[in-house]
Short mmCIF file of C-alpha atoms and ligand atoms in Angstrom, two decimals:
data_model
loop_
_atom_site.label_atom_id
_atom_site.label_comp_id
_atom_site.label_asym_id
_atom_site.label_seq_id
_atom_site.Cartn_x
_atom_site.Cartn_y
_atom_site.Cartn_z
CA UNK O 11 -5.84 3.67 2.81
CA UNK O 12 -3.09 6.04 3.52
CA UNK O 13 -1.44 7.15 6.62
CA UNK O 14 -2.23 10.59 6.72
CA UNK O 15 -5.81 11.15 4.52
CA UNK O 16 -7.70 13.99 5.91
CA UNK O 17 -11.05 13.68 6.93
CA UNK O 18 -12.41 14.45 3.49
CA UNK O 19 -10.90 11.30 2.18
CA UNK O 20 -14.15 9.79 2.48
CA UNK O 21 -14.57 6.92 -0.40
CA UNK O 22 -17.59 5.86 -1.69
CA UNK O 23 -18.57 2.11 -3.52
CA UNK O 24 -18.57 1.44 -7.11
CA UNK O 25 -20.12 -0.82 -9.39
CA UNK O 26 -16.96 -2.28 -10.66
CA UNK O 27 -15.43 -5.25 -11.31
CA UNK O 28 -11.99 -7.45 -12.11
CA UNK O 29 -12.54 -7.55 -15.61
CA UNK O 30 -13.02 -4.89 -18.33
CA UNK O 31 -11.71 -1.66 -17.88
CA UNK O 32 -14.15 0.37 -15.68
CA UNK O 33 -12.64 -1.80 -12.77
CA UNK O 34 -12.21 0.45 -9.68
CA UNK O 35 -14.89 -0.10 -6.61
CA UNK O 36 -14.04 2.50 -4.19
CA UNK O 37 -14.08 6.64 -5.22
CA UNK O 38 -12.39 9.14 -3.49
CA UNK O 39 -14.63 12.11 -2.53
CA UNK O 40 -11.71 14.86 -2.09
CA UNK O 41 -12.03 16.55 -5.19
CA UNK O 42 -12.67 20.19 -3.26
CA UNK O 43 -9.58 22.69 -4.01
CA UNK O 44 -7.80 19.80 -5.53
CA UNK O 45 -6.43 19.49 -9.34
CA UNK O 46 -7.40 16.53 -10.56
CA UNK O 47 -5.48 15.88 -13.32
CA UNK O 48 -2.77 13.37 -13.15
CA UNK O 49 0.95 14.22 -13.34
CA UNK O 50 3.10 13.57 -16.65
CA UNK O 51 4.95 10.50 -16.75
CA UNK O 52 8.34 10.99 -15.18
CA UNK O 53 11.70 9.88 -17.25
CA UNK O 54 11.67 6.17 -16.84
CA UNK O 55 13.99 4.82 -14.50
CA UNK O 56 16.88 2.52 -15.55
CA UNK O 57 16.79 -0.28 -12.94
CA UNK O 58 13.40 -1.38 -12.52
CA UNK O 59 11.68 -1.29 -9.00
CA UNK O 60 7.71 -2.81 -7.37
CA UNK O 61 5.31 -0.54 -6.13
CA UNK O 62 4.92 -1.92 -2.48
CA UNK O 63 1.16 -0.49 -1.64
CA UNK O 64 -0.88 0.86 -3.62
CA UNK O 65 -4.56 0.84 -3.85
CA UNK O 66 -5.97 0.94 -7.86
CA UNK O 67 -9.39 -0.15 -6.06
CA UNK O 68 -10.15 3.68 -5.78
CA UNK O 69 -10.55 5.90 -8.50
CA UNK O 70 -9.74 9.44 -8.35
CA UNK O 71 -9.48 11.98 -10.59
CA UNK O 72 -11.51 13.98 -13.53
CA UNK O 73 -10.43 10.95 -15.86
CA UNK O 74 -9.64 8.10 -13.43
CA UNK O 75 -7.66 4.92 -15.11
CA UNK O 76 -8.24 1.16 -14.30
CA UNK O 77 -5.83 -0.75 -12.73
CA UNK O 78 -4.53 -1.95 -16.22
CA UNK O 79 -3.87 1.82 -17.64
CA UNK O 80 -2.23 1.83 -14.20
CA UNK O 81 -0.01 -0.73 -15.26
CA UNK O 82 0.96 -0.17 -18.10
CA UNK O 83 1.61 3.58 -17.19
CA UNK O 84 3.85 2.16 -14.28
CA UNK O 85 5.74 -0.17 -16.57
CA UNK O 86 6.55 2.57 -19.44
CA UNK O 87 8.40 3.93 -16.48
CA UNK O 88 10.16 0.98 -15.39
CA UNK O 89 7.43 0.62 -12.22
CA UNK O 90 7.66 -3.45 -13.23
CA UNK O 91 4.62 -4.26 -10.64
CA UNK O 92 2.76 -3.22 -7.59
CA UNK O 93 1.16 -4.81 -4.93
CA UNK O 94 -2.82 -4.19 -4.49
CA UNK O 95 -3.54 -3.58 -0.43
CA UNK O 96 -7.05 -4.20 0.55
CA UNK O 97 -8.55 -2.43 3.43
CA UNK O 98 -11.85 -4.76 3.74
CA UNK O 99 -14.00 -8.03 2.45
CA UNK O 100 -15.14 -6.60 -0.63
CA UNK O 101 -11.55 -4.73 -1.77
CA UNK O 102 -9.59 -8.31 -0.33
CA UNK O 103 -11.38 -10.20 -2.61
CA UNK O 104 -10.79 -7.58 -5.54
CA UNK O 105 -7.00 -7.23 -4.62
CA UNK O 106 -6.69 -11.32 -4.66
CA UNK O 107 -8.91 -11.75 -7.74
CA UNK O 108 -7.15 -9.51 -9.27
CA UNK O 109 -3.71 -10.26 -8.67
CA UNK O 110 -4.91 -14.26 -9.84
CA UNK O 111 -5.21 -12.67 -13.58
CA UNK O 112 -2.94 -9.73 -13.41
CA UNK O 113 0.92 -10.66 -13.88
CA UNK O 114 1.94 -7.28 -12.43
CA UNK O 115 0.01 -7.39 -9.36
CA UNK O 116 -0.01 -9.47 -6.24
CA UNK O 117 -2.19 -8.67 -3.45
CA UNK O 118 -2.29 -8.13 -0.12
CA UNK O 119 -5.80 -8.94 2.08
CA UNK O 120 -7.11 -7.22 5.44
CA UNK O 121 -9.35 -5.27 7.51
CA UNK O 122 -7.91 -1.24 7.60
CA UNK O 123 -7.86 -0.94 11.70
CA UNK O 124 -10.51 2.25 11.08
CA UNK O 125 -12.57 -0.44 9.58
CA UNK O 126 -12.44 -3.17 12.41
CA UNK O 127 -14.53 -1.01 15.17
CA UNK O 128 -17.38 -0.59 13.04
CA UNK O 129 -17.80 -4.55 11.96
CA UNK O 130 -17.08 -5.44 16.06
CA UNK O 131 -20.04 -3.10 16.77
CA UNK O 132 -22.30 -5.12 14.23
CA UNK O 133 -20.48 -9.00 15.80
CA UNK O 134 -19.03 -9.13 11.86
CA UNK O 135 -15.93 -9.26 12.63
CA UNK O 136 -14.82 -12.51 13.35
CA UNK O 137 -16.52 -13.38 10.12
CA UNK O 138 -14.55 -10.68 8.34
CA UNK O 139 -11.53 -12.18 9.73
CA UNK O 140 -12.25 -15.84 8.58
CA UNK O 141 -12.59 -14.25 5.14
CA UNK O 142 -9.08 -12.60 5.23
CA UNK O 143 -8.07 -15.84 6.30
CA UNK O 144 -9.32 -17.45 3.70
CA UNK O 145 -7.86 -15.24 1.12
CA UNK O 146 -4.67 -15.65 2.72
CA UNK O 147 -4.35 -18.94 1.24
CA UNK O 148 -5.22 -18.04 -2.49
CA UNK O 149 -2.14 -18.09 -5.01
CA UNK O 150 -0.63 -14.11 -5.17
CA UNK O 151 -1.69 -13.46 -1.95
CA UNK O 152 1.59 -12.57 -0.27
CA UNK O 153 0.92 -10.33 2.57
CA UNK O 154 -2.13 -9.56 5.12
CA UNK O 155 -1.98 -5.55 5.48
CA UNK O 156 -3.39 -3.38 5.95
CA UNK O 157 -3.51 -3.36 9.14
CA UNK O 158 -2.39 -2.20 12.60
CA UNK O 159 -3.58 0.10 14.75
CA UNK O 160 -4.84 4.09 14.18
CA UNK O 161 -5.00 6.08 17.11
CA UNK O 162 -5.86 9.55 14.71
CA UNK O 163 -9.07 8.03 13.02
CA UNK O 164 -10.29 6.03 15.54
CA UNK O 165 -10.80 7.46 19.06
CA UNK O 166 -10.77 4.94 22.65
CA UNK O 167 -13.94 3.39 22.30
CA UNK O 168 -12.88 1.43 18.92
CA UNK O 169 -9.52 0.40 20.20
CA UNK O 170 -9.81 -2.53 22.02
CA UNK O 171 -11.82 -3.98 18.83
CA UNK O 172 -8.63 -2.27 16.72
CA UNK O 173 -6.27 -4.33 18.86
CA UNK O 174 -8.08 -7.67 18.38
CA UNK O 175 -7.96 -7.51 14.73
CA UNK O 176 -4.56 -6.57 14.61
CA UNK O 177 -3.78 -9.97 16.67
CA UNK O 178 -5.93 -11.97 14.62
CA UNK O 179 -4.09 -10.45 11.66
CA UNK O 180 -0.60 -11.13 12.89
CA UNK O 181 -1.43 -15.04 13.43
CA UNK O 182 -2.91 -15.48 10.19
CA UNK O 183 0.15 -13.92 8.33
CA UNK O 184 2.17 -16.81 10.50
CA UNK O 185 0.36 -18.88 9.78
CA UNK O 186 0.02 -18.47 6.14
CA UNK O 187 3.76 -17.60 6.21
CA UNK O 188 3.13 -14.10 4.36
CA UNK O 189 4.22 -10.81 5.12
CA UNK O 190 2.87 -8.41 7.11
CA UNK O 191 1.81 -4.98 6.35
CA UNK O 192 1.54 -2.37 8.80
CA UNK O 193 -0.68 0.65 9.28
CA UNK O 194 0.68 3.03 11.99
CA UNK O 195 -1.19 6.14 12.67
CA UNK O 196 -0.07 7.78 16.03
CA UNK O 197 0.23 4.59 17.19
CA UNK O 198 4.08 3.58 17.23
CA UNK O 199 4.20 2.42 20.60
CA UNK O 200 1.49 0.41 21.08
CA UNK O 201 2.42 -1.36 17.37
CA UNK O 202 5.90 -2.27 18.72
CA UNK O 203 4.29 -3.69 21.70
CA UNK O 204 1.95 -5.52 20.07
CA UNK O 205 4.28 -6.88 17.73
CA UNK O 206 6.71 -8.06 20.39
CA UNK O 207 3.92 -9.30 22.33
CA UNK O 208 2.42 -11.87 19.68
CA UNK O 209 5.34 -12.21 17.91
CA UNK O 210 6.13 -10.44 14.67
CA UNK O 211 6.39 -12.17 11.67
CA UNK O 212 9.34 -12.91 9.43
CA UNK O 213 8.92 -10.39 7.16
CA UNK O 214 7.21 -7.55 9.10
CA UNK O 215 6.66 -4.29 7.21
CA UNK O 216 6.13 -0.35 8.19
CA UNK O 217 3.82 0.78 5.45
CA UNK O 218 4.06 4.40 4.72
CA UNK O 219 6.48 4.44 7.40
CA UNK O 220 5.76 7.41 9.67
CA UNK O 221 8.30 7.22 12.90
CA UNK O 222 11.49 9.16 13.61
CA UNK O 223 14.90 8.16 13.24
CA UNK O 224 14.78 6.51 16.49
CA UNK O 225 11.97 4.31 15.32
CA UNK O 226 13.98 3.53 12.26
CA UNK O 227 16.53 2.33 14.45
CA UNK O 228 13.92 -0.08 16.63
CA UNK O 229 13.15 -1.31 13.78
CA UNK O 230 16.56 -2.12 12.51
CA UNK O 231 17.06 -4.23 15.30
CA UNK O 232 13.75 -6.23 14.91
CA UNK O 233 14.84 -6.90 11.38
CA UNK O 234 11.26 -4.83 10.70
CA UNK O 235 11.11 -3.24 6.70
CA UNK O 236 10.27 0.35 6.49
CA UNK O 237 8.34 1.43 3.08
CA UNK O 238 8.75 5.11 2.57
CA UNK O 239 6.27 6.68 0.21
CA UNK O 240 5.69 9.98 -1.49
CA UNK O 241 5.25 11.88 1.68
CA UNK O 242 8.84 11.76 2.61
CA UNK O 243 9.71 14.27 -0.33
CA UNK O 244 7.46 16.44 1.38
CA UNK O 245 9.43 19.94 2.61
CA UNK O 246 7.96 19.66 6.40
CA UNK O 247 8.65 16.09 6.31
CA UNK O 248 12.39 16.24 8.08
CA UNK O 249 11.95 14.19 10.52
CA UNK O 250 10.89 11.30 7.99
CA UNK O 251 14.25 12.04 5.75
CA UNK O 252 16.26 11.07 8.97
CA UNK O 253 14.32 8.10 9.82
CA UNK O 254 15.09 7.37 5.68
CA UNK O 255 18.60 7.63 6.64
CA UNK O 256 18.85 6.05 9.59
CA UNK O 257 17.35 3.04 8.14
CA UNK O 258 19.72 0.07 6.65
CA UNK O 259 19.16 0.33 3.22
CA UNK O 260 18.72 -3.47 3.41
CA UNK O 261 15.42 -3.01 4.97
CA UNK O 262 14.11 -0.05 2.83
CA UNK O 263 11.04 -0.45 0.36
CA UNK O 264 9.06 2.60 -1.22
CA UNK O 265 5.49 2.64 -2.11
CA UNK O 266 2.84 5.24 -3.35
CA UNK O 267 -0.09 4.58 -1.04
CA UNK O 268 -1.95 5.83 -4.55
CA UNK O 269 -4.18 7.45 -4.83
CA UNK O 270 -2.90 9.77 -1.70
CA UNK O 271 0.50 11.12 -0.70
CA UNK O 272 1.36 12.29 -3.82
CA UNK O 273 5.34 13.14 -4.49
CA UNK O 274 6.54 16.72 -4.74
CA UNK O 275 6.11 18.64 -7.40
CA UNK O 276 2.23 17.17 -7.64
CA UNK O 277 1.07 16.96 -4.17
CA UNK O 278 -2.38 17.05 -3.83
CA UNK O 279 -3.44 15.76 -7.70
CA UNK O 280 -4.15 12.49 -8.09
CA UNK O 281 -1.31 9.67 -7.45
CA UNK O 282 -0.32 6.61 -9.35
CA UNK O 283 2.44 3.68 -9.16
CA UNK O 284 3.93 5.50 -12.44
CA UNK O 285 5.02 8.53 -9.93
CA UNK O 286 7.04 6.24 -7.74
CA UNK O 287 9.80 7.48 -9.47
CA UNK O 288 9.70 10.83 -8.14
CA UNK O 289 9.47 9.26 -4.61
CA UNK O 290 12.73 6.78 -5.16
CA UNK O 291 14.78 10.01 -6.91
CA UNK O 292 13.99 11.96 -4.09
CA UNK O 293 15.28 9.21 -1.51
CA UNK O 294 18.13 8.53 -3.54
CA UNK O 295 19.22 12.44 -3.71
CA UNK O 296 19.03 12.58 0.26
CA UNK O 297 20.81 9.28 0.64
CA UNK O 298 23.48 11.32 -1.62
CA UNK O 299 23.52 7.72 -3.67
CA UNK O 300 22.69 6.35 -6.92
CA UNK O 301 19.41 6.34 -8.09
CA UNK O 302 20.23 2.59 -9.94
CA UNK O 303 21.65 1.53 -7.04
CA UNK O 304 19.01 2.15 -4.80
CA UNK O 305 16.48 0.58 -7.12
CA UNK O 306 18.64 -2.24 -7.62
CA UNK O 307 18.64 -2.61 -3.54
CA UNK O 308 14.77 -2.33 -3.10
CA UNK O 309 13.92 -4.51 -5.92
CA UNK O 310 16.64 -7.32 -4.36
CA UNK O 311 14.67 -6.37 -0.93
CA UNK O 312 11.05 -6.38 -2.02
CA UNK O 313 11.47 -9.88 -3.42
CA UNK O 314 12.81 -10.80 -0.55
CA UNK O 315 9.76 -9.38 1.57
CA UNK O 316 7.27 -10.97 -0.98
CA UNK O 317 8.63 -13.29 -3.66
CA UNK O 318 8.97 -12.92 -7.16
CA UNK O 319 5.77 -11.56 -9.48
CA UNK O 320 6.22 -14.39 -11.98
CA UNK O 321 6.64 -17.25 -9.41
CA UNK O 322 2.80 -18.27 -9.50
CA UNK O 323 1.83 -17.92 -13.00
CA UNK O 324 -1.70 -16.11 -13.32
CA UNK O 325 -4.63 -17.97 -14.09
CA UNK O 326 -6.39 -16.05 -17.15
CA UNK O 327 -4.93 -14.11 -19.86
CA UNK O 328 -3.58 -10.90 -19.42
CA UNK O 329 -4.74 -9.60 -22.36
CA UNK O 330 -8.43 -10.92 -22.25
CA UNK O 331 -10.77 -7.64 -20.90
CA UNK O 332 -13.47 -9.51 -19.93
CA UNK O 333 -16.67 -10.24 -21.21
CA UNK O 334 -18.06 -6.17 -20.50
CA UNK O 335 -14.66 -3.88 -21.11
CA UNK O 336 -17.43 -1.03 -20.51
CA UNK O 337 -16.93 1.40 -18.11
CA UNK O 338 -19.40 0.98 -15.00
CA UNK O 339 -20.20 2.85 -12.15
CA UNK O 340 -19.48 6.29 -13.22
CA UNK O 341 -15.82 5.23 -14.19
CA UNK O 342 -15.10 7.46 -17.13
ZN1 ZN J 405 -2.93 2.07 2.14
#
């Protein structure tokens, strides 16, 4: 779930499924004033680069693509793989099942801190949590995120249950020695603290990083990734470009957050991994470098954060659909 959705970024369930085509779960409901077309392809970029969050679990759109379309949109466009963030049970366990016979996806398993309050209210969270862990240990897992903590979305009385599922999430990324990826919504203080306080892990990464150039430099010193995504091309989003360049490029990654946070010119229609190259192009013109050479650097560090896609060899055939390739669930 992104960083900044509005309150109209309500989603709604699915029938879906990892096989077949029709496979998203979640729908998102912001279709007012939007167009909801998606973008053209963009001109493919030399030096191939990984989405690093992205969530094909939610449609969106008049004619919404599965995560394979996805895919192979993002590869025509030298997008070589992504990897698929769960915000819950049910969308952990499609992220990791999907990832197991998906060659260009690997996954990444949580609770969304907006989502933690509600299961503490109903005593499901600690059961929640043993699930995550569980999935933590499945082949192409390789990070626990989202999570954090979201001071927008969630007001004081679901914090302290936002702050015990961030904790739990930090030890089981340890613990499974995976990454970690963070969601930080008005919330940069009490992240860092938190972090410090259990102890980050190794490879400890901002999603849709959202601090100033001061932050950027905290988070230098930690060793801390920051993943930049299509809001930083944004024309109020200044303060974001200097965090960009305050950043060592050896701990930069970029992501979509899809279906939100579209890149300029499209902002506001539907996202996909395939428009991360409007994202990296418009890092790389601010950074006055190369857009090769940054791609070259965030591919060398996004295997570094998370391995390599083909080092755990998927367990079905990419090319079998499934035994029901129909569209379900109102996926067109
Ligand atoms: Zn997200």
């Amino acid at each position: 779930m992104p960083s900044d959705a509005v309150p109209s970024d309500s989603l709604t369930s699915l029938d879906g499924g990892v096989d077949g085509y029709g496979s998203a779960i979640r729908k998102r409901e912001n279709t007012q004033g939007r167009d909801l077309s998606y973008p053209p392809l963009p001109e493919p970029l030399t030096v191939p680069v990984y989405d690093n969050h992205t969530h094909l679990e939610i449609s969106d759109g008049e004619h919404p693509l599965s995560y394979r379309e996805q895919l192979d949109r993002a590869s025509s466009v030298g997008v070589r793989g992504v990897i698929q963030v769960g915000g819950d049970v049910e969308t952990s366990r499609w992220s990791a099942a999907c990832a197991l016979i998906e060659p260009r996806m690997l996954a990444a398993v949580a609770i969304h801190p907006n989502e933690a309050p509600a299961l503490d209210a109903a005593g499901t969270l600690d059961d929640a949590l043993a699930v995550i862990n569980e999935l933590a240990g499945q082949p192409r897992v390789v990070a626990v995120g989202e999570t954090g903590l979201d001071f927008f979305r969630t007001g004081e009385e679901g914090r302290a249950a936002q702050f015990r599922s961030f904790e739990a999430h930090i030890r089981i990324a340890k613990e499974n020695n995976l990454a970690l990826q963070i969601h930080d919504r008005n919330a940069h203080e009490a992240v860092i603290e938190t972090l410090l306080k259990v102890g980050a892990p190794e490879r400890t990464v901002f999603h849709c990083f959202s601090g100033d150039a001061d932050m950027a430099r905290l988070c230098a010193d930690h060793g801390w990734y920051m993943s930049f995504a299509g809001n930083v091309t944004f024309k109020n989003a200044s303060m974001l470009r200097d965090a960009l360049f305050a950043a060592p490029r050896n701990l930069l990654l970029v992501e979509t957050d899809a279906p939100f946070l579209t890149p300029l010119p499209y902002r506001g229609r539907p996202n996909a991994p395939y428009l991360l190259p409007n994202t990296l192009r418009g890092m790389a013109a601010h950074l006055e470098t190369d857009v090769s050479l940054l791609s070259a650097q965030i591919t060398a560090n996004t295997e570094l954060v998370y391995g390599r896609w083909d080092a755990e060899p998927v367990t079905a055939a990419h090319d079998d659909p499934g035994p029901d390739p129909t569209p379900r669930g109102g996926i067109a």
